[in-house]
PDB file of C-alpha atoms in Angstrom:
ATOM      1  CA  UNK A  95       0.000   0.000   0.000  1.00  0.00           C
ATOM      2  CA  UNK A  96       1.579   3.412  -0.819  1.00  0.00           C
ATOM      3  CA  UNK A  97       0.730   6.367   1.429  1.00  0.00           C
ATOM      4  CA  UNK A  98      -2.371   7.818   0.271  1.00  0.00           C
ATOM      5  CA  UNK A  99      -4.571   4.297   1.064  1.00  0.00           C
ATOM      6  CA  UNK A 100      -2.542   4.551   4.691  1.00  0.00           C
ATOM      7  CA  UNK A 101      -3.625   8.347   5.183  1.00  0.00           C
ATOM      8  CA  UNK A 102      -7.630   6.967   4.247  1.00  0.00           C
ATOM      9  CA  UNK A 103      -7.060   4.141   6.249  1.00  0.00           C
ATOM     10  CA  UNK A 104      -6.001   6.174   8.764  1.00  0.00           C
ATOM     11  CA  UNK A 105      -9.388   8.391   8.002  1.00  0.00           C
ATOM     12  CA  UNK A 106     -11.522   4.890   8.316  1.00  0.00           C
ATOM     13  CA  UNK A 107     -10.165   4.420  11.736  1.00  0.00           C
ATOM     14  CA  UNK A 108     -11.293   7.312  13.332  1.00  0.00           C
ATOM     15  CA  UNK A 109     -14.605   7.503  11.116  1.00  0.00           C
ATOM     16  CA  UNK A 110     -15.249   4.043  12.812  1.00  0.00           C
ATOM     17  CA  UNK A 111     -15.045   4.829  16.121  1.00  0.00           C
ATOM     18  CA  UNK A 112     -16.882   7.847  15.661  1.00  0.00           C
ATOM     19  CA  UNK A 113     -19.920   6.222  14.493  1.00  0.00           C
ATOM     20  CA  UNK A 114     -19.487   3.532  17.607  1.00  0.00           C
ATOM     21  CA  UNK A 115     -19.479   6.748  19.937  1.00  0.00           C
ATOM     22  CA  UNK A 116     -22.733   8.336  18.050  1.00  0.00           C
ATOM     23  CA  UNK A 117     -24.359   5.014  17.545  1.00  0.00           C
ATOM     24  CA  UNK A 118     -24.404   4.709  21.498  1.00  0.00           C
ATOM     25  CA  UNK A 119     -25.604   8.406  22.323  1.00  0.00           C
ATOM     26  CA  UNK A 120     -28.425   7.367  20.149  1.00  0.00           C
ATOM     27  CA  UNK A 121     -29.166   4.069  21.848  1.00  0.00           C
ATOM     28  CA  UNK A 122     -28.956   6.102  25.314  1.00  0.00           C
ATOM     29  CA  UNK A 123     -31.311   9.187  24.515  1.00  0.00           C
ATOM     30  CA  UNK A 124     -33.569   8.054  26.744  1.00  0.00           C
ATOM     31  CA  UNK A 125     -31.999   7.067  29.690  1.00  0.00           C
ATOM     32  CA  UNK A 126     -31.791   9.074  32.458  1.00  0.00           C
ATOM     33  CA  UNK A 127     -28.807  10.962  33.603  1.00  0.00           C
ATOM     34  CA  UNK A 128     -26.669   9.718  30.394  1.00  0.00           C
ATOM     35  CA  UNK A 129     -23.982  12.090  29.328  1.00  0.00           C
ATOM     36  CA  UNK A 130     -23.606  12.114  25.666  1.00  0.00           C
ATOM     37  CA  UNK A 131     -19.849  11.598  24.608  1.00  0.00           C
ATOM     38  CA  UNK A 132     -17.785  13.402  21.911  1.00  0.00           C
ATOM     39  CA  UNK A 133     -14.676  12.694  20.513  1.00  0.00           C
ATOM     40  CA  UNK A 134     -10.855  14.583  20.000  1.00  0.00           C
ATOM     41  CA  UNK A 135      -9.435  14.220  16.567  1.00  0.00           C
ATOM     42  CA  UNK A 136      -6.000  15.534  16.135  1.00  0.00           C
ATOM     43  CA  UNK A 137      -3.516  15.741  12.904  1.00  0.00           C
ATOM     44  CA  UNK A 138      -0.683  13.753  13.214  1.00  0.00           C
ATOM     45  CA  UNK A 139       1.725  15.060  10.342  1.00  0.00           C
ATOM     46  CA  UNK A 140       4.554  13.827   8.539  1.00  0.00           C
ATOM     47  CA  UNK A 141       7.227  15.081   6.375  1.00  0.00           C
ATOM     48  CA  UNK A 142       8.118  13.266   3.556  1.00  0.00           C
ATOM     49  CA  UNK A 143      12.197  12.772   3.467  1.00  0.00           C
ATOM     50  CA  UNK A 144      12.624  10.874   0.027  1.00  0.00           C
ATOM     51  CA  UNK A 145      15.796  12.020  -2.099  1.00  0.00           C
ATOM     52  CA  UNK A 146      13.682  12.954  -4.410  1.00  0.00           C
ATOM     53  CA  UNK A 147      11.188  15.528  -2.341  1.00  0.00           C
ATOM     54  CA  UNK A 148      10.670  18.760  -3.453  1.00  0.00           C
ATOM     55  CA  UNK A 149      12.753  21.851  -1.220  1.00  0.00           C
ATOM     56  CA  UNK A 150      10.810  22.322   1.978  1.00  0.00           C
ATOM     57  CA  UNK A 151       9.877  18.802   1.985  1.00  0.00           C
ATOM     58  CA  UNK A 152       5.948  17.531   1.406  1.00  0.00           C
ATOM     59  CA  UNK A 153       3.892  16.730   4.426  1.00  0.00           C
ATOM     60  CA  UNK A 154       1.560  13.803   4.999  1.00  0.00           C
ATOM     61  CA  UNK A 155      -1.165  14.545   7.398  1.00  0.00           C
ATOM     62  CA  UNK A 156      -3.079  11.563   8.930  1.00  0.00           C
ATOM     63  CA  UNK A 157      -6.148  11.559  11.382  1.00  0.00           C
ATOM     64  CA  UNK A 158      -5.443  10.778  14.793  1.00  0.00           C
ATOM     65  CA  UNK A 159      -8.363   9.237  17.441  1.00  0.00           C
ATOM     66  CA  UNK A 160      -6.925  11.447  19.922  1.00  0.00           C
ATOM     67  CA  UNK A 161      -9.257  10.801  23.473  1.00  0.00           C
ATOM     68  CA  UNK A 162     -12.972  10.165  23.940  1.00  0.00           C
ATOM     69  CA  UNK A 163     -14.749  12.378  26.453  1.00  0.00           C
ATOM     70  CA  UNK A 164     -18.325  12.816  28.079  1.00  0.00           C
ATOM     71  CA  UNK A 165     -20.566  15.832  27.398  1.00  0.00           C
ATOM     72  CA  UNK A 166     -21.220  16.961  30.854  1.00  0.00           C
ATOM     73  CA  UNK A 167     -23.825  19.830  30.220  1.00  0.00           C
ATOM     74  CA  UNK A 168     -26.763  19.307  32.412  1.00  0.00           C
ATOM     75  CA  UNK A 169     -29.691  17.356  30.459  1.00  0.00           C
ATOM     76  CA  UNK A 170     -33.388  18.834  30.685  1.00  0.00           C
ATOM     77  CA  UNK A 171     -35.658  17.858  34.131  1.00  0.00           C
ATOM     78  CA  UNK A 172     -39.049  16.112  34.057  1.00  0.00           C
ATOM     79  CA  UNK A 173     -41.553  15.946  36.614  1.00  0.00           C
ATOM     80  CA  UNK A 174     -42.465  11.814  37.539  1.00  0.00           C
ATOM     81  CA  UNK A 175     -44.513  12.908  40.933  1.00  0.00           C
ATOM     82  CA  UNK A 176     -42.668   9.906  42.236  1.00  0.00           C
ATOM     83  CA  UNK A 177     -41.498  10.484  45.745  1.00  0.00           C
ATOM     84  CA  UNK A 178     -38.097   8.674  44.984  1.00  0.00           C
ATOM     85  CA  UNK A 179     -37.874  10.437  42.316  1.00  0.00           C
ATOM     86  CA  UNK A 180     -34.799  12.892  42.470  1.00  0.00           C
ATOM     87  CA  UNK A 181     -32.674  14.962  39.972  1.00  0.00           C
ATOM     88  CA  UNK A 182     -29.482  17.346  40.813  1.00  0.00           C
ATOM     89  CA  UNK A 183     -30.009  21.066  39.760  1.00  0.00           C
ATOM     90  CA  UNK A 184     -26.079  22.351  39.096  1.00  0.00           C
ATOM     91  CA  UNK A 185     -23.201  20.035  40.056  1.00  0.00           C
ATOM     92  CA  UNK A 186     -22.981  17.259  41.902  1.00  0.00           C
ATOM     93  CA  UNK A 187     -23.678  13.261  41.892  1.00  0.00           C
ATOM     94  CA  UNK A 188     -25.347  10.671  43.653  1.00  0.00           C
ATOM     95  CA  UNK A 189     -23.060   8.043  45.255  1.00  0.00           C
ATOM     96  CA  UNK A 190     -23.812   4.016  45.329  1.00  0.00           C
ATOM     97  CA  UNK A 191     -22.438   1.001  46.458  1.00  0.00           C
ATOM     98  CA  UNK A 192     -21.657  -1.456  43.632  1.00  0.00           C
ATOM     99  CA  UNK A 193     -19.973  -4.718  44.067  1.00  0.00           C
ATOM    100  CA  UNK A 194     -17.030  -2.836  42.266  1.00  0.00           C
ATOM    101  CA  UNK A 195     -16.927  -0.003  44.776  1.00  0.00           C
ATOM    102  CA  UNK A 196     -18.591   3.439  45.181  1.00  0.00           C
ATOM    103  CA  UNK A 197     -19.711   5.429  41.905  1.00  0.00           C
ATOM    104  CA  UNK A 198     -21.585   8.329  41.058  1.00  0.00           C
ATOM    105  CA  UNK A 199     -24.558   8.512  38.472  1.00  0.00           C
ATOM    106  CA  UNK A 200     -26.745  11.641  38.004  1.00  0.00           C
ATOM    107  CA  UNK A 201     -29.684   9.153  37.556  1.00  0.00           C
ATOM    108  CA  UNK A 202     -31.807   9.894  40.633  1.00  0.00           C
ATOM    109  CA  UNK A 203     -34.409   7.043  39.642  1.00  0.00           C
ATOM    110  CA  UNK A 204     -34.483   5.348  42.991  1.00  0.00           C
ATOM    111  CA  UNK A 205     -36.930   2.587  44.600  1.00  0.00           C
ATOM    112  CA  UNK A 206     -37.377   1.328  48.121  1.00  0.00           C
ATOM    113  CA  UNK A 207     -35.806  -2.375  48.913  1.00  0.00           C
ATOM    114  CA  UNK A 208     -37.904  -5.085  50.620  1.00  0.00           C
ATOM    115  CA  UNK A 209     -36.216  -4.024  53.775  1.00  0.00           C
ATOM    116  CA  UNK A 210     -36.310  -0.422  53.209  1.00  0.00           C
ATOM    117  CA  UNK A 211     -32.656   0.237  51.869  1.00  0.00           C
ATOM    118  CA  UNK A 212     -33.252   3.228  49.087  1.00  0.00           C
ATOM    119  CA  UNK A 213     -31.293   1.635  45.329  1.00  0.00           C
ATOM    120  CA  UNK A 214     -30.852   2.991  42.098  1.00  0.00           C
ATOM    121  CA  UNK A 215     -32.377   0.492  39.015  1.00  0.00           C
ATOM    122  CA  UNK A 216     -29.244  -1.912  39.118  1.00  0.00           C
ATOM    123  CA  UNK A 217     -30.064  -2.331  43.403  1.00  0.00           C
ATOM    124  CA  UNK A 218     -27.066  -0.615  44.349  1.00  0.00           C
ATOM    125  CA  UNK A 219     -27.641   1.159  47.661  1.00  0.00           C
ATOM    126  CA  UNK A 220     -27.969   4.920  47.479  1.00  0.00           C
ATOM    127  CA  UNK A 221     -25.273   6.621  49.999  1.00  0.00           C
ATOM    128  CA  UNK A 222     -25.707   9.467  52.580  1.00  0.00           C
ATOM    129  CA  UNK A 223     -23.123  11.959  53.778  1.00  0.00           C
ATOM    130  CA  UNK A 224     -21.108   9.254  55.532  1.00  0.00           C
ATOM    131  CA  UNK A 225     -21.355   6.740  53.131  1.00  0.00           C
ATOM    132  CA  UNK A 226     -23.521   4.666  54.626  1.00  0.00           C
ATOM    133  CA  UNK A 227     -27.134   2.897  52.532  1.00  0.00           C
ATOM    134  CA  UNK A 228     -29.737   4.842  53.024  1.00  0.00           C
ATOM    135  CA  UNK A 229     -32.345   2.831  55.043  1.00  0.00           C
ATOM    136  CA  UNK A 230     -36.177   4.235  55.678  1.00  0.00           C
ATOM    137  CA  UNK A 231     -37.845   2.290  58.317  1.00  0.00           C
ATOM    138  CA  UNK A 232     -40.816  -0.052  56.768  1.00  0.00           C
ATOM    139  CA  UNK A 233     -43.523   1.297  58.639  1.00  0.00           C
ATOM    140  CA  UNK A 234     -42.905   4.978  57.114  1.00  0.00           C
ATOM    141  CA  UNK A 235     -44.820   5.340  54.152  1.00  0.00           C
ATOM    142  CA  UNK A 236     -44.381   8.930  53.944  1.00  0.00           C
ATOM    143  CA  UNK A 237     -41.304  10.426  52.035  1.00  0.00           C
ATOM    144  CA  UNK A 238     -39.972  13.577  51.129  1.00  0.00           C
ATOM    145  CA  UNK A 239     -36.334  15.293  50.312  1.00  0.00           C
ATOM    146  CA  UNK A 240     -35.467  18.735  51.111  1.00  0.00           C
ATOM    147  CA  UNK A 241     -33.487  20.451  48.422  1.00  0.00           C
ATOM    148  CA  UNK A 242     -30.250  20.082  50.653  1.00  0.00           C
ATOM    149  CA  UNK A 243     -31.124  16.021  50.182  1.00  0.00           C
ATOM    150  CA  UNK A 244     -32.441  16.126  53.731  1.00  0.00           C
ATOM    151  CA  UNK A 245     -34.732  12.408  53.881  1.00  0.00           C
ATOM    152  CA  UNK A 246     -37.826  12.783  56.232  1.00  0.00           C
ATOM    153  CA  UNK A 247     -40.793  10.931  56.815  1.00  0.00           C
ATOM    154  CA  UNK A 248     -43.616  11.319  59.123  1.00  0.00           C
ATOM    155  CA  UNK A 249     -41.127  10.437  61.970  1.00  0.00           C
ATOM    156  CA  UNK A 250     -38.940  13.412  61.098  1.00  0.00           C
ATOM    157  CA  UNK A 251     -35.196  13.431  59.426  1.00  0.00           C
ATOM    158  CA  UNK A 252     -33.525  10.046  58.988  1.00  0.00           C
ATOM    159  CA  UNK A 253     -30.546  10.920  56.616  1.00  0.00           C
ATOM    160  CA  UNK A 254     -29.241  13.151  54.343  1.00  0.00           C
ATOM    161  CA  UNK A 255     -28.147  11.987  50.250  1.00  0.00           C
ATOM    162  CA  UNK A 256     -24.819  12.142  49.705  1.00  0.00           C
ATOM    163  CA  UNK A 257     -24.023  14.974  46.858  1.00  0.00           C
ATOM    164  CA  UNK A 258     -20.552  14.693  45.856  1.00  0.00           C
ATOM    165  CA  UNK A 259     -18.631  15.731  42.804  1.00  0.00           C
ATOM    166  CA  UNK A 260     -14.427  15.691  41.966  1.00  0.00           C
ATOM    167  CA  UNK A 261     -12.471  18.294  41.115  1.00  0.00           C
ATOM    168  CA  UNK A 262     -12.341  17.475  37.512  1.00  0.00           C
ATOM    169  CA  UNK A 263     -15.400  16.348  35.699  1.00  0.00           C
ATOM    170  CA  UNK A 264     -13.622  14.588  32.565  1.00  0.00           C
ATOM    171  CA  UNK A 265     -11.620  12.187  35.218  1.00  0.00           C
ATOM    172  CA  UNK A 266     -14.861  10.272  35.377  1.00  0.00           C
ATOM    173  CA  UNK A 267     -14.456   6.794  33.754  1.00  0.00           C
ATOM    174  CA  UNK A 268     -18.300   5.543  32.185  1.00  0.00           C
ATOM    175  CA  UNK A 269     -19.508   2.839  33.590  1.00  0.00           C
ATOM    176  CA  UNK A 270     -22.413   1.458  31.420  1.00  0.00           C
ATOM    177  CA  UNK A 271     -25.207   3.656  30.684  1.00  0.00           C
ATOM    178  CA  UNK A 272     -25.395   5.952  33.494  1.00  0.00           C
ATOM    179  CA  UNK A 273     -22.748   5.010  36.155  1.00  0.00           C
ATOM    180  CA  UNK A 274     -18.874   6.709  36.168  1.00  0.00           C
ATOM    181  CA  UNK A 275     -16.076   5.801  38.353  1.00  0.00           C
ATOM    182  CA  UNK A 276     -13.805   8.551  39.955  1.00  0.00           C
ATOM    183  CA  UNK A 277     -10.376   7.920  39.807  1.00  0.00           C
ATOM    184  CA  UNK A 278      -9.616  10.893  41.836  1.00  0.00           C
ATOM    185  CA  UNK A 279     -10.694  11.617  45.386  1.00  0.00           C
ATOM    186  CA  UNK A 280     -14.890  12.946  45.675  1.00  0.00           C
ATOM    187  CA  UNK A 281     -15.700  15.706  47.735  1.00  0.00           C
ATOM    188  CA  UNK A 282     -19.137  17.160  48.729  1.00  0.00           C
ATOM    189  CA  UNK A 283     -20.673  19.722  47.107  1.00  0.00           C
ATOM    190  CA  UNK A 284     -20.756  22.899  48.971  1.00  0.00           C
ATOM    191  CA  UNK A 285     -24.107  23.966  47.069  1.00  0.00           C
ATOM    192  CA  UNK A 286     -27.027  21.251  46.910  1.00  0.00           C
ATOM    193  CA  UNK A 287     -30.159  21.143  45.042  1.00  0.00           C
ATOM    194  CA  UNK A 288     -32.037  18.368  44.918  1.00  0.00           C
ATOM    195  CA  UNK A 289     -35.360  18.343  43.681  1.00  0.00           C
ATOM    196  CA  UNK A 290     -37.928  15.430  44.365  1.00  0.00           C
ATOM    197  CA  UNK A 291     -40.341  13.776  41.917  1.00  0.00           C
ATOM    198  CA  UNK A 292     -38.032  14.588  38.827  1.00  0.00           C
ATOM    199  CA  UNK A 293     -35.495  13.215  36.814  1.00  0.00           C
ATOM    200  CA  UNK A 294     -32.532  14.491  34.889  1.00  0.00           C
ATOM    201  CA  UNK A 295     -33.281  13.220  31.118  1.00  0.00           C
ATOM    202  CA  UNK A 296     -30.396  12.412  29.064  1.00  0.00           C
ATOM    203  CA  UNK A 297     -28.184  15.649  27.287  1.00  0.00           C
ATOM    204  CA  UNK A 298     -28.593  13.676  24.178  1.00  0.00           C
ATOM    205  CA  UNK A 299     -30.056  15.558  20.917  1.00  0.00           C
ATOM    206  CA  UNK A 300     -31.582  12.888  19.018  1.00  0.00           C
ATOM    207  CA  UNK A 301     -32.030  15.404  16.517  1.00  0.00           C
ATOM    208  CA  UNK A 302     -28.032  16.284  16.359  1.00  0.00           C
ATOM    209  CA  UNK A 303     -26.753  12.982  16.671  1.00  0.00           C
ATOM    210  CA  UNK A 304     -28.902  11.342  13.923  1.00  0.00           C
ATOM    211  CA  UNK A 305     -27.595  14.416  11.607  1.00  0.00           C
ATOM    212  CA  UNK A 306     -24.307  13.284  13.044  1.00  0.00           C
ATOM    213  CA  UNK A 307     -24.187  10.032  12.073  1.00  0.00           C
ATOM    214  CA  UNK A 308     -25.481  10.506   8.751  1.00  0.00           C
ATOM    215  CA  UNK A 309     -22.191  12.946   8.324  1.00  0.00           C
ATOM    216  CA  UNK A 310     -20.157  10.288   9.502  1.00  0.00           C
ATOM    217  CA  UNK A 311     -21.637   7.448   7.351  1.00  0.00           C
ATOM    218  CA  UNK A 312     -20.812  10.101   4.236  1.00  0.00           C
ATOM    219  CA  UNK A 313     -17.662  10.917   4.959  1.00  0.00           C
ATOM    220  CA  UNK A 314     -16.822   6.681   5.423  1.00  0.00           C
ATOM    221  CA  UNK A 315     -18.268   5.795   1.931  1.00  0.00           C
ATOM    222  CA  UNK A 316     -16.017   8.441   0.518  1.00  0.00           C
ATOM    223  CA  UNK A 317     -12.938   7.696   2.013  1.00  0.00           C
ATOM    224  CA  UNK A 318     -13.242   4.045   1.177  1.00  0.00           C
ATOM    225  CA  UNK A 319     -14.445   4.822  -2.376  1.00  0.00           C
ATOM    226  CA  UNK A 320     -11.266   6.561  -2.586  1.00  0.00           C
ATOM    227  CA  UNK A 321      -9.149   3.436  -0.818  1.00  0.00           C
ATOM    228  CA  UNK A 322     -11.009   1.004  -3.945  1.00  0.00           C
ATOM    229  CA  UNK A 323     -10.065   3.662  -6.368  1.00  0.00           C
ATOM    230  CA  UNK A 324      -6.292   3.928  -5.538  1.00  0.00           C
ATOM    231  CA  UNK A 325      -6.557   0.056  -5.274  1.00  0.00           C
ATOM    232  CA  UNK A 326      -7.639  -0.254  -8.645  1.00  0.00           C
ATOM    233  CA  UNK A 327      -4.818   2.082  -9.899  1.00  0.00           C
ATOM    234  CA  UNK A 328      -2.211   0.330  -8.629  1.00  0.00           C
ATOM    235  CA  UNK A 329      -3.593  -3.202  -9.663  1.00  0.00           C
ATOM    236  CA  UNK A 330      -3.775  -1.522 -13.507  1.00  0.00           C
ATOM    237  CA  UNK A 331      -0.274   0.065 -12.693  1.00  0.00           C
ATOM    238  CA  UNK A 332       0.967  -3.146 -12.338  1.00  0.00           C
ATOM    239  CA  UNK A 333      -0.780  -5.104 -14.748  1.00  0.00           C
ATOM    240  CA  UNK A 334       0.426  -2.809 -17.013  1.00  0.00           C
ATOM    241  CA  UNK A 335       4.178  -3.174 -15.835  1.00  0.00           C
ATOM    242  CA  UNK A 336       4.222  -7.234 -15.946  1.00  0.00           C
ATOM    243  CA  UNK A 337       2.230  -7.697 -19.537  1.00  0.00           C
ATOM    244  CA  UNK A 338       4.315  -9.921 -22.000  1.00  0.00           C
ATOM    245  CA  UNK A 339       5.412  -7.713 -24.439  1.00  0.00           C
ATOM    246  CA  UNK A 340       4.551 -10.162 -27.153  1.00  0.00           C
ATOM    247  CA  UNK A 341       1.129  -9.880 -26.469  1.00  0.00           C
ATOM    248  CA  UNK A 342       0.577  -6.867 -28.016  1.00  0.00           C
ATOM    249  CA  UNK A 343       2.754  -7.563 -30.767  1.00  0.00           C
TER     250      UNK A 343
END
């Protein structure tokens, strides 16, 4: 292969994982809390150093799948009227206990256990301030959240949520659809505002990432139009070189 199918190959690469990344936004546009993710494309150039090279030398750029990152803009907020029902207005996340160890999710869609232990969908226990499960006693039926993520019930306070956040955002490591692992210390956030009953939808524009992927799907049949085309030069190129002279005598 000569440079120019290495440079589209190069082109296919990215264009690939770019449609993986879009493909999933898509799939998640409806789940709650998801962060959409984008991705950092870079030029990686290269000067040519042949004998033969023109003064100043000829560069080569190729396209480089530089880092994929999460979209952490704040999606829009629903009302459910569910009482364990809660989204984050600002900055912050919900901590939970996973069999893997603590990790934050902005997905506030929360049910009551059998025994009374507050989990997310996946029935990891929802943490408070001192990372302990938040338990509500069976025989309160009553439930509601103060925007500081104070937890009362007709018996009066009985926990607070745990609201915590990292220093930097893009540190976060996804963790299926709605889940992210720190890999720096957490902290708790000096502002809170929880509100109950709603959900944070996904930050995902359907709209956007269809038109996305459409782009992306474009760009991929032309670059490997152009990889067949330069394929098909070379193989006449070198059909050419190897015919039997005789033959066309």
């Amino acid at each position: 292969m000569d440079n120019t199918t290495y440079i589209a190959l190069s082109r296919i690469d990215t264009l690939t994982r770019a449609l993986e990344v879009t493909a999933n936004n898509l799939a998640n546009a409806s789940t709650d809390g998801f962060k959409a993710s984008r991705q950092l494309f870079s030029q990686y150039v290269v000067k040519q150093k042949e004998p033969n090279t023109v003064a100043g030398g000829k560069e080569e750029v190729y396209t480089q799948d530089q880092a994929t990152y999460q979209d952490h803009l704040q999606g829009q907020m629903r009302a459910t009227g569910n009482q364990t029902d809660f989204a984050i207005n600002g900055e912050g996340y919900f901590a939970v206990r996973t069999t893997q160890g603590i990790r934050l999710t902005r997905n506030g869609q929360f049910h009551r256990r059998m025994d009374g232990t507050i989990v997310d969908g996946s029935g990891n226990p929802v943490l408070d301030r001192q990372n302990q499960n938040l338990v509500v006693r069976l025989e309160d039926d009553i439930l509601s959240v103060s925007s500081d993520g104070t937890i009362s019930t007709q018996t009066g306070a009985i926990g607070t949520i745990g609201l915590v956040t990292v220093d930097n955002v893009n540190t976060l490591i996804p963790e299926g659809a709605y889940l992210l692992k720190p890999s720096t210390q957490t902290h708790e956030v000096k502002r809170k505002e929880i509100r109950q009953g709603m959900l944070e939808s996904s930050n995902v524009n359907a709209v956007g990432e269809t038109t996305r992927m459409v782009e992306i799907q474009r760009d991929y049949d032309l670059t490997f139009q152009l990889i067949q085309t330069e394929s098909t030069r070379q193989q006449t190129a070198i059909d050419k070189i190897t015919a039997d002279p005789s033959s066309s005598a």
